[in-house]
Short mmCIF file of C-alpha atoms in Angstrom, two decimals:
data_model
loop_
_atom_site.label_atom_id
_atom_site.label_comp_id
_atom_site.label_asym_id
_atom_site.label_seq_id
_atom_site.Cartn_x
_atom_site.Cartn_y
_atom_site.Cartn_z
CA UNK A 312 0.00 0.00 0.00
CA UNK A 313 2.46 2.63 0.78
CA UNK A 314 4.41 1.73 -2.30
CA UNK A 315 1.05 3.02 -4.40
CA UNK A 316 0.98 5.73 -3.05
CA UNK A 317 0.93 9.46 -4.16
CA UNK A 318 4.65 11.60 -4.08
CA UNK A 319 5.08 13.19 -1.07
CA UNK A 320 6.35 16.60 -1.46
CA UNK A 321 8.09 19.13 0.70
CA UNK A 322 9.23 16.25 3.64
CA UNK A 323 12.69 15.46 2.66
CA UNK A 324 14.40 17.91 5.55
CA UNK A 325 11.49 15.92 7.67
CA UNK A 326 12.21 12.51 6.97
CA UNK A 327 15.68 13.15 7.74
CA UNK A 328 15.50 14.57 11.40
CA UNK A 329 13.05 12.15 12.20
CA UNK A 330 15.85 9.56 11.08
CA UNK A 331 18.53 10.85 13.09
CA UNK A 332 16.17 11.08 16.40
CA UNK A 333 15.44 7.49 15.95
CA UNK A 334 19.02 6.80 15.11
CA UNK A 335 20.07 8.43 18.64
CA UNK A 336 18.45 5.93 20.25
CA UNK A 337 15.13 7.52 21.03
CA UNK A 338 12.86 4.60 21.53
CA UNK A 339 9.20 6.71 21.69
CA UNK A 340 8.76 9.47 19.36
CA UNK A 341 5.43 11.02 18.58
CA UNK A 342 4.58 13.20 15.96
CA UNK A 343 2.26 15.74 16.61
CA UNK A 344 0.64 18.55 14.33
CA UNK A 345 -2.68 20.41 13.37
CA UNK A 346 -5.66 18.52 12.24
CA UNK A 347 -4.40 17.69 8.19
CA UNK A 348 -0.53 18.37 8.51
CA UNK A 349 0.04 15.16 7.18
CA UNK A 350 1.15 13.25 10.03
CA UNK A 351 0.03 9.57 9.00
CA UNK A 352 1.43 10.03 5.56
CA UNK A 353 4.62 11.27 7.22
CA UNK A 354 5.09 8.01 9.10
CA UNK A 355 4.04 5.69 6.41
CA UNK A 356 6.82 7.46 4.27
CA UNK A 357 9.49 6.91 6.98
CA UNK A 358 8.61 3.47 7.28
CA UNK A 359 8.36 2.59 3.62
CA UNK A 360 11.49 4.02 3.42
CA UNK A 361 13.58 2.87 6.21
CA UNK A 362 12.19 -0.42 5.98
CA UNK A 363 15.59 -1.85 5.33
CA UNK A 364 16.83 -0.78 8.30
CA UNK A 365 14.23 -2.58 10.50
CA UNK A 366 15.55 -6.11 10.28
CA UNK A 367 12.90 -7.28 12.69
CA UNK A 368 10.17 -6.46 10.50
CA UNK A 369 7.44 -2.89 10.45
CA UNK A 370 4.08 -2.93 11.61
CA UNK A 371 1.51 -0.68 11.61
CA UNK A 372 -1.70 -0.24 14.31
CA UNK A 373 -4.66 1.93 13.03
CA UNK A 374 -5.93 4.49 15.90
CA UNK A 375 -5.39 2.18 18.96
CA UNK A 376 -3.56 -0.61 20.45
CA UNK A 377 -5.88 0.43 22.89
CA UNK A 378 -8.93 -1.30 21.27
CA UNK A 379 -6.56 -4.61 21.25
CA UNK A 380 -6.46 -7.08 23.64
CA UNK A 381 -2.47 -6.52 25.29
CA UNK A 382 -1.69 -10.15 23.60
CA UNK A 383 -2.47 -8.66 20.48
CA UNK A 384 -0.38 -6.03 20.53
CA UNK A 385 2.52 -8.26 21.75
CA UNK A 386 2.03 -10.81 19.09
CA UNK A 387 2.17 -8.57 16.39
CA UNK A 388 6.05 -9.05 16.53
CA UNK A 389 7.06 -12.56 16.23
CA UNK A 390 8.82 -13.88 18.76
CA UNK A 391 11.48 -15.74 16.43
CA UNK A 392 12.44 -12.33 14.89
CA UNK A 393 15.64 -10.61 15.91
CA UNK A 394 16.88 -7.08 15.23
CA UNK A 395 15.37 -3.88 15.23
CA UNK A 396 11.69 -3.16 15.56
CA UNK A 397 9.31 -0.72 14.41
CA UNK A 398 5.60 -0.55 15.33
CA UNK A 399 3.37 2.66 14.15
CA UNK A 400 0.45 3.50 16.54
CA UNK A 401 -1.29 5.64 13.84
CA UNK A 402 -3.75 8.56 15.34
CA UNK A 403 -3.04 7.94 18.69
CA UNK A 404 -6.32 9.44 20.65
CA UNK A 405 -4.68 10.95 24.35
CA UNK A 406 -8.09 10.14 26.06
CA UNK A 407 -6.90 6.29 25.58
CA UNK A 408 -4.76 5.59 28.66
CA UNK A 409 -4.77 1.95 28.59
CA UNK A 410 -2.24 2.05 25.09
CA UNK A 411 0.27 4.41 27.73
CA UNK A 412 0.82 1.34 30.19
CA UNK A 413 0.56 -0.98 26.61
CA UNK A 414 3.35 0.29 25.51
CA UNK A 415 5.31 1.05 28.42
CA UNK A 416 5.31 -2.88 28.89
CA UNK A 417 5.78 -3.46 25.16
CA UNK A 418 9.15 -1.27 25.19
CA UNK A 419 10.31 -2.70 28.38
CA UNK A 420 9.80 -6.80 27.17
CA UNK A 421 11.31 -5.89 23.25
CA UNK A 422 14.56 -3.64 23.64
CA UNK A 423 14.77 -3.68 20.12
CA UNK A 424 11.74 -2.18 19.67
CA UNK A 425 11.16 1.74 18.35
CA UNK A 426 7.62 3.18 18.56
CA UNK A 427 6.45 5.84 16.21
CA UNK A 428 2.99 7.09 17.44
CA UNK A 429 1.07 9.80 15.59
CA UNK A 430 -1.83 12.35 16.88
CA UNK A 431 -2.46 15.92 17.23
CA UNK A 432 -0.78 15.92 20.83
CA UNK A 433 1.55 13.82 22.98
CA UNK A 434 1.18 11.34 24.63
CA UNK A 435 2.48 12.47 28.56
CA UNK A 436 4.86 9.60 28.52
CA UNK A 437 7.89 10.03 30.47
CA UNK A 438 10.51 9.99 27.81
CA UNK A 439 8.67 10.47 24.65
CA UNK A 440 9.87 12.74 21.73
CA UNK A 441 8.07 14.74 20.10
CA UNK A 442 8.62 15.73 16.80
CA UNK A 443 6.06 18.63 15.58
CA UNK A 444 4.99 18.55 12.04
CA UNK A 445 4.01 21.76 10.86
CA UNK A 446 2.17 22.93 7.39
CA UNK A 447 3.96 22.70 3.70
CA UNK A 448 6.25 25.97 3.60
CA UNK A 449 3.82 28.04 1.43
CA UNK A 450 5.75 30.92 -1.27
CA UNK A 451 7.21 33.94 0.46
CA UNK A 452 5.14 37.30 -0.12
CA UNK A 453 6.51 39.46 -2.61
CA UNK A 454 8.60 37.09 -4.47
CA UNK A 455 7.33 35.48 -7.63
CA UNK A 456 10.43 33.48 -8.31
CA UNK A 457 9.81 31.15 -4.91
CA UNK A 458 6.28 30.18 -6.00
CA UNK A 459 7.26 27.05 -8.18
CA UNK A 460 9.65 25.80 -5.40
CA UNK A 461 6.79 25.88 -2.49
CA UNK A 462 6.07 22.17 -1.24
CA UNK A 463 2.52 23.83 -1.04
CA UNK A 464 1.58 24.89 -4.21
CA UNK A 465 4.14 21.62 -5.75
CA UNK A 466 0.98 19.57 -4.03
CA UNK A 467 -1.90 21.22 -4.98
CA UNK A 468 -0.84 21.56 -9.11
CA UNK A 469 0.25 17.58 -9.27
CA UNK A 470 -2.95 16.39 -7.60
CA UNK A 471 -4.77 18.98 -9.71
CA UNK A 472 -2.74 17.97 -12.79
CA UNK A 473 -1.98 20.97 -14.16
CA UNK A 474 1.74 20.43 -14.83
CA UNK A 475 4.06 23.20 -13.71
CA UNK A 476 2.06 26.19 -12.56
CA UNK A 477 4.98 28.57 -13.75
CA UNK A 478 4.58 27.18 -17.46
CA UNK A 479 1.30 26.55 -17.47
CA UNK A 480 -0.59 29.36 -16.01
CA UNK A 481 -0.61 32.99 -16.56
CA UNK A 482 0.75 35.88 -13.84
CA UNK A 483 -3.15 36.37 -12.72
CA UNK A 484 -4.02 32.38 -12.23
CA UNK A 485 -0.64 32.05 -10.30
CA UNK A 486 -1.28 34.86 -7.78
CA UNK A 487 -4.53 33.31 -7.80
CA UNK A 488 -3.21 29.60 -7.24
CA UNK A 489 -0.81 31.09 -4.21
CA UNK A 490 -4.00 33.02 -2.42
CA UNK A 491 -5.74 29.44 -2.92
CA UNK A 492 -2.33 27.72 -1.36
CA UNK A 493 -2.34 30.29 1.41
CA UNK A 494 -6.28 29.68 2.20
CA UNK A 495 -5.26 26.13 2.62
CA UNK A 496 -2.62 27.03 4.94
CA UNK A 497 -0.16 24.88 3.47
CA UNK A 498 -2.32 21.91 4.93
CA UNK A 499 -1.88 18.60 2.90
CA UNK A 500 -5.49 17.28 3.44
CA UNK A 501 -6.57 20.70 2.90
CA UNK A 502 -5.21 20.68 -0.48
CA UNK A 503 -6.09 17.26 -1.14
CA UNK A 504 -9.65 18.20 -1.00
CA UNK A 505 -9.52 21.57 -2.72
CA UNK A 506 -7.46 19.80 -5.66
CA UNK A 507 -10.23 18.56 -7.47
CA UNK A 508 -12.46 21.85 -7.08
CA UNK A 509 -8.87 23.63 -8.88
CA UNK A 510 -9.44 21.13 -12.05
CA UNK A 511 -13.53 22.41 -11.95
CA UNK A 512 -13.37 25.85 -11.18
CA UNK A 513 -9.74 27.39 -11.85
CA UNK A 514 -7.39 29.25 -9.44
CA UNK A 515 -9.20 32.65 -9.42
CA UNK A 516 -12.40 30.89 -8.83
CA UNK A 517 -11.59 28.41 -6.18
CA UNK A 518 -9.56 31.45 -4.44
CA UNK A 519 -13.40 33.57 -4.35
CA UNK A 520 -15.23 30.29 -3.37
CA UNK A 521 -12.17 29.62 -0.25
CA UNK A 522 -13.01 33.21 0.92
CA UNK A 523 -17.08 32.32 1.58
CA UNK A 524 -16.20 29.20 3.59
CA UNK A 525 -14.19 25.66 3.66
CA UNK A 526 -17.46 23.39 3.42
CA UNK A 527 -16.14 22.99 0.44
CA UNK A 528 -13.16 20.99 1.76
CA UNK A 529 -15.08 17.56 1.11
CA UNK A 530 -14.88 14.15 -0.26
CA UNK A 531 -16.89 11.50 -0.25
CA UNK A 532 -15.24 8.69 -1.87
CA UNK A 533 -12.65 7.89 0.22
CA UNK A 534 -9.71 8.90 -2.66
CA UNK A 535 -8.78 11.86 -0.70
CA UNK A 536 -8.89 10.29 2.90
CA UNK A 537 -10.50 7.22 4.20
CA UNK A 538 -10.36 9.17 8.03
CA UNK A 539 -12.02 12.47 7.05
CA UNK A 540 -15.04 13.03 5.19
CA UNK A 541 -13.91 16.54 5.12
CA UNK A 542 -11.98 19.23 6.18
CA UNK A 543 -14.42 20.30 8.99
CA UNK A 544 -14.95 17.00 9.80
CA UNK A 545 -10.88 16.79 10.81
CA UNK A 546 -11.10 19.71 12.87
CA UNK A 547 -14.55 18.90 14.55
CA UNK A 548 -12.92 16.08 15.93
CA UNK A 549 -10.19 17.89 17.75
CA UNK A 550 -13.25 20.74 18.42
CA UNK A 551 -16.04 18.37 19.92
CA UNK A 552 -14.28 17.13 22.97
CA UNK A 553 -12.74 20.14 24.33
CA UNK A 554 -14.17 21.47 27.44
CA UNK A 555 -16.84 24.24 27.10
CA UNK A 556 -14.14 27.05 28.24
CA UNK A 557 -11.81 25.82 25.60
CA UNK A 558 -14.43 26.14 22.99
CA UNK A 559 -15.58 29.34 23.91
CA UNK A 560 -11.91 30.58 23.78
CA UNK A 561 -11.63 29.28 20.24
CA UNK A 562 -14.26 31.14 18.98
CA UNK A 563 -13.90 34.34 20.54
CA UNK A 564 -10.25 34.30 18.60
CA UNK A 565 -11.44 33.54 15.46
CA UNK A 566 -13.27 37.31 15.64
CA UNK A 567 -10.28 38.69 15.66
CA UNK A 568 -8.63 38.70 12.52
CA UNK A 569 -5.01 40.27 13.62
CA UNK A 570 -4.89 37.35 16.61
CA UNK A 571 -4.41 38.27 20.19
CA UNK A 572 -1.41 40.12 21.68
CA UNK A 573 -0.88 39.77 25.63
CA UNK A 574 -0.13 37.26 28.43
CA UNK A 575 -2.64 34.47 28.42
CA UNK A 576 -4.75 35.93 31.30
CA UNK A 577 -5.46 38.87 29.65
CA UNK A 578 -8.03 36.16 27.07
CA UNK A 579 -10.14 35.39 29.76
CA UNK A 580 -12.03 35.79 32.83
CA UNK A 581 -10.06 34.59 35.57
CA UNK A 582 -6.23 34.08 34.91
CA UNK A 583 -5.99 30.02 35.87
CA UNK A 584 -8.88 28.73 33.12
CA UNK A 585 -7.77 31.06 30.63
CA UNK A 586 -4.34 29.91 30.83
CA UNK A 587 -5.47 26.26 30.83
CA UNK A 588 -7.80 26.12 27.80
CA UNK A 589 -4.65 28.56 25.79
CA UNK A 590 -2.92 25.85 26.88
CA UNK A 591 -5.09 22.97 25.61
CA UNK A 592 -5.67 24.55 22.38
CA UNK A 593 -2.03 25.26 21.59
CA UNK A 594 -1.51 22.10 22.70
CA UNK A 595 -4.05 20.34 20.25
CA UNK A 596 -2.66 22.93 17.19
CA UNK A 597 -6.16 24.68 17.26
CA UNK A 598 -4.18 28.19 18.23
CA UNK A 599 -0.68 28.86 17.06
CA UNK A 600 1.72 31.06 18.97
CA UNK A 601 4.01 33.71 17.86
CA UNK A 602 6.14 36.51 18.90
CA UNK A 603 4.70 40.21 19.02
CA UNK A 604 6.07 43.19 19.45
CA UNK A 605 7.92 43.48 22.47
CA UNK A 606 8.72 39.54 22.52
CA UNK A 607 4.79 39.14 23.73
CA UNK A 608 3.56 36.17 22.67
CA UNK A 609 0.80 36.53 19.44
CA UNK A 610 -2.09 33.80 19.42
CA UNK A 611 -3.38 33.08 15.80
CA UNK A 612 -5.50 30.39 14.45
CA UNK A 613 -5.05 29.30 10.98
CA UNK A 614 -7.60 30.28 8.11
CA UNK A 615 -9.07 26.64 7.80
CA UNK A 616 -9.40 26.53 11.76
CA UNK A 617 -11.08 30.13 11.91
CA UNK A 618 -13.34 29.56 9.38
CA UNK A 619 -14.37 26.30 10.80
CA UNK A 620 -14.67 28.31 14.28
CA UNK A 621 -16.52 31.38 12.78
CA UNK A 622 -19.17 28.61 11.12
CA UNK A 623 -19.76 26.95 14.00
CA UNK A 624 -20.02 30.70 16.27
CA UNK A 625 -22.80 31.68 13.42
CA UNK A 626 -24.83 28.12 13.73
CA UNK A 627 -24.58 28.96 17.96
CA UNK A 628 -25.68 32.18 17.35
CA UNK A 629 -29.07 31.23 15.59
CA UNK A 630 -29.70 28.61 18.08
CA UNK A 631 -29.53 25.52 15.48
CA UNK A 632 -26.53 24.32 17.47
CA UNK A 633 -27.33 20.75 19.45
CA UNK A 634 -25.67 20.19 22.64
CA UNK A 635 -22.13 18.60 22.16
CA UNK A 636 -21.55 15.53 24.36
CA UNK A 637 -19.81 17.52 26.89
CA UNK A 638 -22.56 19.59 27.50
CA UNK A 639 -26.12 19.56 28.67
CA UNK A 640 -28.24 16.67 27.63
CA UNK A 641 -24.67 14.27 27.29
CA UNK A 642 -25.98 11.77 29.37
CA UNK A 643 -28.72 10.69 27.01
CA UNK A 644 -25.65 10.68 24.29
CA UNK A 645 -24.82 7.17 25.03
CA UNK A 646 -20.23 6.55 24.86
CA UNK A 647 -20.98 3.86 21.33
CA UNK A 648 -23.39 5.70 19.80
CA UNK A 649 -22.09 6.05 16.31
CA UNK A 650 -23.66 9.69 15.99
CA UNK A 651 -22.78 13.10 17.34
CA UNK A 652 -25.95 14.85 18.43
CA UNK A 653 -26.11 17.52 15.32
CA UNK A 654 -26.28 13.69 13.46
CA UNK A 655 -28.43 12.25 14.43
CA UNK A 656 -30.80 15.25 13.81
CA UNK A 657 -29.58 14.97 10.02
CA UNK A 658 -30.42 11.52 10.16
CA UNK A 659 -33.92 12.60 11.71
CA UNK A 660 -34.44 14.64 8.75
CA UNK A 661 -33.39 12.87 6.42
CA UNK A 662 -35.96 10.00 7.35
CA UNK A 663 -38.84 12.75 6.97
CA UNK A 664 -38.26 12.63 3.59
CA UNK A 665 -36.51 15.99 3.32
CA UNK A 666 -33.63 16.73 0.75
CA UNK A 667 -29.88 18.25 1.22
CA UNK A 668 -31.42 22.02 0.37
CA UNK A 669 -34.54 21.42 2.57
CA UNK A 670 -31.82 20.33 5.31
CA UNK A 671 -29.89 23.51 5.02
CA UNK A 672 -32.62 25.62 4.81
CA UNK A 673 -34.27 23.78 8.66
CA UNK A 674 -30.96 24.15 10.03
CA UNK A 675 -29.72 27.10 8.91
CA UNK A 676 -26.68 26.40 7.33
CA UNK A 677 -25.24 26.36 3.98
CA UNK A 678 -26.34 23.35 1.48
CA UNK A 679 -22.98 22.43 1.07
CA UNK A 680 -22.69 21.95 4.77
CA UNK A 681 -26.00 19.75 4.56
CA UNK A 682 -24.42 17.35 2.33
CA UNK A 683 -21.26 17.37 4.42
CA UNK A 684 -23.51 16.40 7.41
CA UNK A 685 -25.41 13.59 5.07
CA UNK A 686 -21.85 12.11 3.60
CA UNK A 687 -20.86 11.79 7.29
CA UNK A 688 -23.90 10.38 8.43
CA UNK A 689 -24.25 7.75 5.99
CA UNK A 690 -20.22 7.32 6.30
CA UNK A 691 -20.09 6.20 9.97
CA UNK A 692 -23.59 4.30 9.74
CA UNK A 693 -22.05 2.25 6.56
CA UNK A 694 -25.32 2.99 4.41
CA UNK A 695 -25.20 3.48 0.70
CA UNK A 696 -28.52 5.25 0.83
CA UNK A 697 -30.85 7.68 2.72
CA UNK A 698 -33.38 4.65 2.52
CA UNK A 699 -30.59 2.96 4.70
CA UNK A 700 -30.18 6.16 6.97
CA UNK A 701 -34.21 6.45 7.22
CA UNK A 702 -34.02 2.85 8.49
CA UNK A 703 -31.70 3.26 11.29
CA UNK A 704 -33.27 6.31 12.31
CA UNK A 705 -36.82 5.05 12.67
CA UNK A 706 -34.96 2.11 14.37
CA UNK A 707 -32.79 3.65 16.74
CA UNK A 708 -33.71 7.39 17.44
CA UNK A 709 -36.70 8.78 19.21
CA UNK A 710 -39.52 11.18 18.00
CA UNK A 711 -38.18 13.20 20.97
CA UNK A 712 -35.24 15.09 19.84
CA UNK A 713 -33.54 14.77 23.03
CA UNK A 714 -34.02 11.28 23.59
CA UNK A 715 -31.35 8.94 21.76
CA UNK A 716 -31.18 5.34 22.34
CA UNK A 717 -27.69 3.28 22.40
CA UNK A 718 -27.14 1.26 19.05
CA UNK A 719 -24.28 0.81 16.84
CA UNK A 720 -24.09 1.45 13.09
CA UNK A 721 -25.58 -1.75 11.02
CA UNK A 722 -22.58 -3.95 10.40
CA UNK A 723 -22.53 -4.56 6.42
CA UNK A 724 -24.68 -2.82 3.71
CA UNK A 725 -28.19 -3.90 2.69
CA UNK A 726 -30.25 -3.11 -0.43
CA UNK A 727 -31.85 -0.46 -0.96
#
């Protein structure tokens, strides 16, 4: 599989350091980055790479060791195998403490054995390394010459297959192709998604459509990425379970375009929270920190990350918002229930018979969003159709709106 797929672009320097940590000897290393930074590719690439050098053999674990009974995760190493080891725990979740004393034991019974974990934060082991992966180095303002050697906009023309934007577009399309790069913050998975909309629309109209919103950051085939139905979709999942102070902080930054200058107190109420949930969200790559004037620190978000926070601050304002498992009403949000709370209204509306635009229009939100919220839905309940969705829902959720009761998505695909 990882010998099928795409180029990766703008990782060599990456690929390297990440080489030499593990060459010093450092057993746990996590990589850690924004929502769409490319992490998993990152350490599919290292191990397709550095195969070689793992004598013992490379293995991969999707999401969680943690879902694994410990003797699973043990025998995924043969015991007859000697030389070094190199097991992936791909998008490592940090609510999941059972994989910390996993893999605590696993490193302690295989001294051969290197772990590379990824996930949007670290783990809190003692001795881990992280190794931040940040966006695709985007062209520098004011010079046109640096535009064909940007990792950033290298991704977006080859996926879009437009050859070599230098050659093959004009000065207008390519200042229009590095304001669409920029939108995208440099974000592989952003990119991904946009790519196909670049082949449809063009640079100068992609660039106008970026600037009303990123619902259009979607795919529903699983070509762009079998994880995210979207772009949103990636950063609701870092969004949903943050506590409601972190939330709140999120949104009140994406109002202000120039970020926030000052000491971390200064964002909220009372000095401890504020300086908590800062933390949380820099910690999670939902707020970026720079230096200001003065050497005070400078709190941005990126665009994809404020516009997802200024979407979801606009759906809260006209009350079409439904309680997020953290808040009120969570306790009738059983832990296995395969939908979030705004989906299973979809799915409620969708088995009244209504279409994507009639969805929008009852929720009060965009139709592309609608059909974001659909693709999800019928994503995570495995249905091919919104007979299959009206199914479940008549099944499984209440007239009540509130009321939800515990099921789990159907397991394989009927007719219909």
């Amino acid at each position: 599989m990882a010998d099928s797929l795409p180029p990766l672009f703008g990782r060599t320097r990456e690929l390297e350091e990440l080489s030499g940590l593990i060459a010093s000897g450092r057993r746990l290393v996590v990589v850690s980055g924004p929502a769409g930074s490319g992490k998993s590719r990152l350490a599919v690439e290292f191990a397709r790479t550095r195969r070689a050098e793992f004598t013992g053999g490379v293995r991969v674990v999707e999401r969680c060791a943690a879902d694994r009974e410990r003797e699973d995760l043990v025998s995924v190493f043969p015991d007859d195998r000697t030389g070094p080891e190199l097991l992936i725990v791909d998008n490592h979740d940090s609510g999941r403490r059972r994989l910390y004393s996993e893999l605590r034991d696993l490193l302690s019974l295989r001294p051969n054995l290197t772990v590379l974990v990824t996930g949007r934060q670290g783990m809190g082991f003692y001795g881990e390394r992280l190794f931040p992966l940040h966006p695709l180095p985007l062209p520098e303002k004011g010079r046109e010459e640096s535009v064909p050697a940007s990792p950033a906009v290298q991704l977006l023309a080859d996926r879009a297959g437009i050859g070599e934007p230098a050659h093959s577009l004009d000065r207008t399309d390519l200042a229009a192709l590095v304001e669409v790069s920029r939108a995208l913050d440099g974000l592989p998975l952003a990119i991904e998604f946009a790519a196909p909309w670049l082949r449809i629309l063009g640079a100068r109209a992609l660039r106008n459509r970026l600037r009303s919103g990123i619902d259009i950051l979607s795919s529903s085939d699983g070509f762009v990425s079998m994880r995210h139905s979207s772009m949103s979709d990636a950063l609701r999942k870092a969004y949903d379970p943050l506590p409601e102070g972190a939330r709140e902080l999120l949104l009140r930054l994406s109002c202000e375009d120039a970020g926030a200058e000052g000491e971390p107190a200064e964002l909220g109420r009372a000095a401890s929270p504020s300086e908590h949930f800062l933390r949380l969200l820099v910690e999670k790559h939902l707020v970026q920190v720079e230096q200001g004037p003065g050497g005070r620190p400078r709190f941005t978000l990126f665009n994809t990350t404020r516009m997802f926070a200024r979407a979801v601050l606009e759906e809260k304002r006209a009350g079409r918002v439904t309680p997020l498992p953290s808040e009120e009403g969570a306790e009738s949000h059983p832990k296995d229930f395969p939908l979030t709370p705004r989906q299973s209204e979809v799915a409620r509306l969708i088995a009244g018979g209504l279409t994507n635009r009639e969805i929008s229009k009852r929720l009060a939100i965009s139709e592309w969003t609608a059909i974001n919220h659909v693709r999800e839905v019928m994503r995570r309940l495995d249905c091919s159709s919104r007979v299959q969705v009206a199914q479940w829902a008549v099944a499984h959720l209440s007239g009540d709106r509130g009321q939800l009761t515990a099921a789990s998505a159907p397991a394989s695909r009927g007719s219909g």
